[in-house]
Amino acid sequence: MDDNRRILPDFLHRTYTQIINDTEHLGVSVVNTLLPGNLTGIYDEATKLILIDQRLISAQQRCTLAHELVHWEHADETCSGTLGSKIERHARMETASKLIRPCEYALDENEYDGDAYAIACELDVTVQVIEDFRTYLAMSQDMAGQRQNTLYRI
């Protein structure tokens, strides 16, 4: 096992402040600041620094911090170009999977008739994270179907 492997704490049911407290021993710094434009968060691998836009509301802070910590976990260095978009897409799917339990999502999906905003409010995440989680579930089901088809061909 690689001694330099980065392991994230559990994000489920944790507030923004709790997640920050959980990450103090990881060697990554988190700073709330005013970010330009529509940026909500930035991770810099060279300095191990996460910047979170100070104008965000609680759920946005929590989701953005979780997302940037996924970048930290994988030592991501770029979000530009083709490689950057793949890294970003992977980080979004992984963030959603770390913030939402499938059983809780299923209950809320049923209770709120699929209303992404209501589900997001209930789970203390953003609508974007709900959309990413739906994509994650669809991808997981596609992969499971492909594995099953491969087994039937053997």
PDB file of C-alpha atoms in Angstrom:
ATOM      1  CA  MET A   1       0.000   0.000   0.000  1.00  0.00           C
ATOM      2  CA  ASP A   2       1.208   3.485  -0.891  1.00  0.00           C
ATOM      3  CA  ASP A   3       2.033   5.454   2.264  1.00  0.00           C
ATOM      4  CA  ASN A   4       1.289   8.701   0.404  1.00  0.00           C
ATOM      5  CA  ARG A   5      -2.294   7.718  -0.392  1.00  0.00           C
ATOM      6  CA  ARG A   6      -4.712  10.467   0.500  1.00  0.00           C
ATOM      7  CA  ILE A   7      -7.883   9.394   2.290  1.00  0.00           C
ATOM      8  CA  LEU A   8     -10.840  11.664   2.811  1.00  0.00           C
ATOM      9  CA  PRO A   9     -13.039  11.712   5.886  1.00  0.00           C
ATOM     10  CA  ASP A  10     -16.705  10.799   5.543  1.00  0.00           C
ATOM     11  CA  PHE A  11     -18.842  13.720   4.292  1.00  0.00           C
ATOM     12  CA  LEU A  12     -22.258  12.203   4.977  1.00  0.00           C
ATOM     13  CA  HIS A  13     -24.339  14.223   7.421  1.00  0.00           C
ATOM     14  CA  ARG A  14     -21.395  16.534   8.154  1.00  0.00           C
ATOM     15  CA  THR A  15     -21.653  20.313   8.107  1.00  0.00           C
ATOM     16  CA  TYR A  16     -19.184  22.556   6.331  1.00  0.00           C
ATOM     17  CA  THR A  17     -17.465  23.383   9.630  1.00  0.00           C
ATOM     18  CA  GLN A  18     -17.315  19.717  10.647  1.00  0.00           C
ATOM     19  CA  ILE A  19     -15.736  18.778   7.320  1.00  0.00           C
ATOM     20  CA  ILE A  20     -13.128  21.532   7.748  1.00  0.00           C
ATOM     21  CA  ASN A  21     -12.382  20.265  11.262  1.00  0.00           C
ATOM     22  CA  ASP A  22     -12.128  16.700   9.929  1.00  0.00           C
ATOM     23  CA  THR A  23      -9.549  17.774   7.330  1.00  0.00           C
ATOM     24  CA  GLU A  24      -7.191  19.753   9.597  1.00  0.00           C
ATOM     25  CA  HIS A  25      -4.772  16.805   9.873  1.00  0.00           C
ATOM     26  CA  LEU A  26      -4.646  16.163   6.097  1.00  0.00           C
ATOM     27  CA  GLY A  27      -2.111  18.822   5.162  1.00  0.00           C
ATOM     28  CA  VAL A  28      -4.551  20.833   3.084  1.00  0.00           C
ATOM     29  CA  SER A  29      -5.618  24.375   3.999  1.00  0.00           C
ATOM     30  CA  VAL A  30      -9.108  25.792   3.455  1.00  0.00           C
ATOM     31  CA  VAL A  31      -9.643  29.541   3.132  1.00  0.00           C
ATOM     32  CA  ASN A  32     -12.903  31.415   2.644  1.00  0.00           C
ATOM     33  CA  THR A  33     -12.353  34.344   0.315  1.00  0.00           C
ATOM     34  CA  LEU A  34     -13.981  36.348  -2.439  1.00  0.00           C
ATOM     35  CA  LEU A  35     -13.484  34.490  -5.724  1.00  0.00           C
ATOM     36  CA  PRO A  36     -13.875  36.124  -9.141  1.00  0.00           C
ATOM     37  CA  GLY A  37     -16.809  35.547 -11.469  1.00  0.00           C
ATOM     38  CA  ASN A  38     -18.821  32.393 -11.007  1.00  0.00           C
ATOM     39  CA  LEU A  39     -16.052  30.444  -9.295  1.00  0.00           C
ATOM     40  CA  THR A  40     -17.244  28.709  -6.144  1.00  0.00           C
ATOM     41  CA  GLY A  41     -14.045  26.886  -5.237  1.00  0.00           C
ATOM     42  CA  ILE A  42     -10.476  26.268  -6.349  1.00  0.00           C
ATOM     43  CA  TYR A  43      -7.913  23.652  -5.391  1.00  0.00           C
ATOM     44  CA  ASP A  44      -4.201  24.275  -5.946  1.00  0.00           C
ATOM     45  CA  GLU A  45      -2.114  21.092  -5.742  1.00  0.00           C
ATOM     46  CA  ALA A  46       1.211  22.969  -5.552  1.00  0.00           C
ATOM     47  CA  THR A  47       0.238  24.739  -2.327  1.00  0.00           C
ATOM     48  CA  LYS A  48      -2.360  22.208  -1.076  1.00  0.00           C
ATOM     49  CA  LEU A  49      -4.777  25.131  -0.756  1.00  0.00           C
ATOM     50  CA  ILE A  50      -8.551  25.146  -1.204  1.00  0.00           C
ATOM     51  CA  LEU A  51     -10.283  28.477  -1.711  1.00  0.00           C
ATOM     52  CA  ILE A  52     -14.052  28.642  -1.121  1.00  0.00           C
ATOM     53  CA  ASP A  53     -16.093  31.653  -2.179  1.00  0.00           C
ATOM     54  CA  GLN A  54     -17.279  33.415   0.959  1.00  0.00           C
ATOM     55  CA  ARG A  55     -20.617  34.388  -0.638  1.00  0.00           C
ATOM     56  CA  LEU A  56     -21.891  30.800  -0.768  1.00  0.00           C
ATOM     57  CA  ILE A  57     -24.732  29.577   1.397  1.00  0.00           C
ATOM     58  CA  SER A  58     -24.240  26.568   3.686  1.00  0.00           C
ATOM     59  CA  ALA A  59     -25.170  23.759   1.264  1.00  0.00           C
ATOM     60  CA  GLN A  60     -23.066  25.352  -1.480  1.00  0.00           C
ATOM     61  CA  GLN A  61     -20.081  25.658   0.871  1.00  0.00           C
ATOM     62  CA  ARG A  62     -20.412  22.033   1.941  1.00  0.00           C
ATOM     63  CA  CYS A  63     -20.688  20.698  -1.615  1.00  0.00           C
ATOM     64  CA  THR A  64     -17.903  22.909  -2.949  1.00  0.00           C
ATOM     65  CA  LEU A  65     -15.558  21.897  -0.146  1.00  0.00           C
ATOM     66  CA  ALA A  66     -16.343  18.210  -0.714  1.00  0.00           C
ATOM     67  CA  HIS A  67     -15.699  18.669  -4.449  1.00  0.00           C
ATOM     68  CA  GLU A  68     -12.362  20.420  -3.916  1.00  0.00           C
ATOM     69  CA  LEU A  69     -11.334  17.764  -1.398  1.00  0.00           C
ATOM     70  CA  VAL A  70     -11.956  15.109  -4.058  1.00  0.00           C
ATOM     71  CA  HIS A  71      -9.495  17.035  -6.257  1.00  0.00           C
ATOM     72  CA  TRP A  72      -7.058  17.004  -3.309  1.00  0.00           C
ATOM     73  CA  GLU A  73      -7.542  13.261  -2.782  1.00  0.00           C
ATOM     74  CA  HIS A  74      -6.535  12.594  -6.394  1.00  0.00           C
ATOM     75  CA  ALA A  75      -3.812  15.292  -6.502  1.00  0.00           C
ATOM     76  CA  ASP A  76      -5.540  16.858  -9.504  1.00  0.00           C
ATOM     77  CA  GLU A  77      -3.444  19.532 -11.128  1.00  0.00           C
ATOM     78  CA  THR A  78      -5.592  20.776 -13.987  1.00  0.00           C
ATOM     79  CA  CYS A  79      -9.189  21.441 -14.924  1.00  0.00           C
ATOM     80  CA  SER A  80      -8.449  22.797 -18.399  1.00  0.00           C
ATOM     81  CA  GLY A  81      -8.545  21.066 -21.765  1.00  0.00           C
ATOM     82  CA  THR A  82      -9.795  17.567 -22.504  1.00  0.00           C
ATOM     83  CA  LEU A  83      -7.996  16.006 -19.553  1.00  0.00           C
ATOM     84  CA  GLY A  84      -9.328  18.748 -17.292  1.00  0.00           C
ATOM     85  CA  SER A  85     -12.927  18.130 -18.314  1.00  0.00           C
ATOM     86  CA  LYS A  86     -12.542  14.406 -17.627  1.00  0.00           C
ATOM     87  CA  ILE A  87     -11.011  15.167 -14.227  1.00  0.00           C
ATOM     88  CA  GLU A  88     -13.805  17.622 -13.450  1.00  0.00           C
ATOM     89  CA  ARG A  89     -16.541  15.193 -14.513  1.00  0.00           C
ATOM     90  CA  HIS A  90     -14.965  12.455 -12.377  1.00  0.00           C
ATOM     91  CA  ALA A  91     -14.699  14.820  -9.386  1.00  0.00           C
ATOM     92  CA  ARG A  92     -18.362  15.787  -9.733  1.00  0.00           C
ATOM     93  CA  MET A  93     -19.560  12.172  -9.849  1.00  0.00           C
ATOM     94  CA  GLU A  94     -17.356  11.169  -6.936  1.00  0.00           C
ATOM     95  CA  THR A  95     -18.445  14.187  -4.889  1.00  0.00           C
ATOM     96  CA  ALA A  96     -22.095  13.281  -5.414  1.00  0.00           C
ATOM     97  CA  SER A  97     -21.433   9.680  -4.401  1.00  0.00           C
ATOM     98  CA  LYS A  98     -19.672  10.831  -1.216  1.00  0.00           C
ATOM     99  CA  LEU A  99     -22.423  13.272  -0.198  1.00  0.00           C
ATOM    100  CA  ILE A 100     -25.507  11.139  -0.879  1.00  0.00           C
ATOM    101  CA  ARG A 101     -26.493   7.631   0.178  1.00  0.00           C
ATOM    102  CA  PRO A 102     -28.491   5.823  -2.513  1.00  0.00           C
ATOM    103  CA  CYS A 103     -31.133   4.645  -0.013  1.00  0.00           C
ATOM    104  CA  GLU A 104     -31.720   8.180   1.286  1.00  0.00           C
ATOM    105  CA  TYR A 105     -31.871   9.519  -2.258  1.00  0.00           C
ATOM    106  CA  ALA A 106     -34.411   6.847  -3.263  1.00  0.00           C
ATOM    107  CA  LEU A 107     -36.664   7.697  -0.315  1.00  0.00           C
ATOM    108  CA  ASP A 108     -36.517  11.423  -1.069  1.00  0.00           C
ATOM    109  CA  GLU A 109     -36.945  10.868  -4.816  1.00  0.00           C
ATOM    110  CA  ASN A 110     -40.181   9.059  -4.022  1.00  0.00           C
ATOM    111  CA  GLU A 111     -41.335  11.503  -1.334  1.00  0.00           C
ATOM    112  CA  TYR A 112     -40.743  14.603  -3.464  1.00  0.00           C
ATOM    113  CA  ASP A 113     -41.833  13.114  -6.814  1.00  0.00           C
ATOM    114  CA  GLY A 114     -38.386  13.635  -8.292  1.00  0.00           C
ATOM    115  CA  ASP A 115     -38.250  17.383  -7.568  1.00  0.00           C
ATOM    116  CA  ALA A 116     -34.492  18.034  -7.606  1.00  0.00           C
ATOM    117  CA  TYR A 117     -34.729  21.234  -5.544  1.00  0.00           C
ATOM    118  CA  ALA A 118     -36.796  19.608  -2.770  1.00  0.00           C
ATOM    119  CA  ILE A 119     -34.484  16.575  -2.689  1.00  0.00           C
ATOM    120  CA  ALA A 120     -31.427  18.860  -2.555  1.00  0.00           C
ATOM    121  CA  CYS A 121     -32.903  20.792   0.378  1.00  0.00           C
ATOM    122  CA  GLU A 122     -33.679  17.578   2.242  1.00  0.00           C
ATOM    123  CA  LEU A 123     -30.169  16.174   1.708  1.00  0.00           C
ATOM    124  CA  ASP A 124     -28.359  19.500   2.303  1.00  0.00           C
ATOM    125  CA  VAL A 125     -26.738  19.515  -1.123  1.00  0.00           C
ATOM    126  CA  THR A 126     -27.075  21.640  -4.245  1.00  0.00           C
ATOM    127  CA  VAL A 127     -29.320  20.860  -7.197  1.00  0.00           C
ATOM    128  CA  GLN A 128     -26.128  20.354  -9.234  1.00  0.00           C
ATOM    129  CA  VAL A 129     -25.049  17.589  -6.854  1.00  0.00           C
ATOM    130  CA  ILE A 130     -28.485  15.953  -7.234  1.00  0.00           C
ATOM    131  CA  GLU A 131     -28.117  16.085 -11.023  1.00  0.00           C
ATOM    132  CA  ASP A 132     -24.597  14.674 -10.762  1.00  0.00           C
ATOM    133  CA  PHE A 133     -25.864  11.899  -8.482  1.00  0.00           C
ATOM    134  CA  ARG A 134     -28.545  10.999 -11.016  1.00  0.00           C
ATOM    135  CA  THR A 135     -25.858  10.789 -13.700  1.00  0.00           C
ATOM    136  CA  TYR A 136     -23.706   8.703 -11.348  1.00  0.00           C
ATOM    137  CA  LEU A 137     -26.605   6.278 -10.752  1.00  0.00           C
ATOM    138  CA  ALA A 138     -27.318   5.995 -14.480  1.00  0.00           C
ATOM    139  CA  MET A 139     -23.634   5.329 -15.206  1.00  0.00           C
ATOM    140  CA  SER A 140     -23.511   2.723 -12.417  1.00  0.00           C
ATOM    141  CA  GLN A 141     -26.575   0.965 -13.827  1.00  0.00           C
ATOM    142  CA  ASP A 142     -25.099   1.038 -17.351  1.00  0.00           C
ATOM    143  CA  MET A 143     -21.865  -0.481 -16.063  1.00  0.00           C
ATOM    144  CA  ALA A 144     -23.766  -3.158 -14.128  1.00  0.00           C
ATOM    145  CA  GLY A 145     -25.753  -4.005 -17.262  1.00  0.00           C
ATOM    146  CA  GLN A 146     -22.565  -4.271 -19.310  1.00  0.00           C
ATOM    147  CA  ARG A 147     -21.015  -6.604 -16.730  1.00  0.00           C
ATOM    148  CA  GLN A 148     -24.134  -8.748 -16.704  1.00  0.00           C
ATOM    149  CA  ASN A 149     -24.165  -8.937 -20.520  1.00  0.00           C
ATOM    150  CA  THR A 150     -20.513  -9.980 -20.479  1.00  0.00           C
ATOM    151  CA  LEU A 151     -21.261 -12.746 -17.961  1.00  0.00           C
ATOM    152  CA  TYR A 152     -24.088 -14.086 -20.143  1.00  0.00           C
ATOM    153  CA  ARG A 153     -21.742 -14.314 -23.147  1.00  0.00           C
ATOM    154  CA  ILE A 154     -19.209 -16.450 -21.288  1.00  0.00           C
TER     155      ILE A 154
END
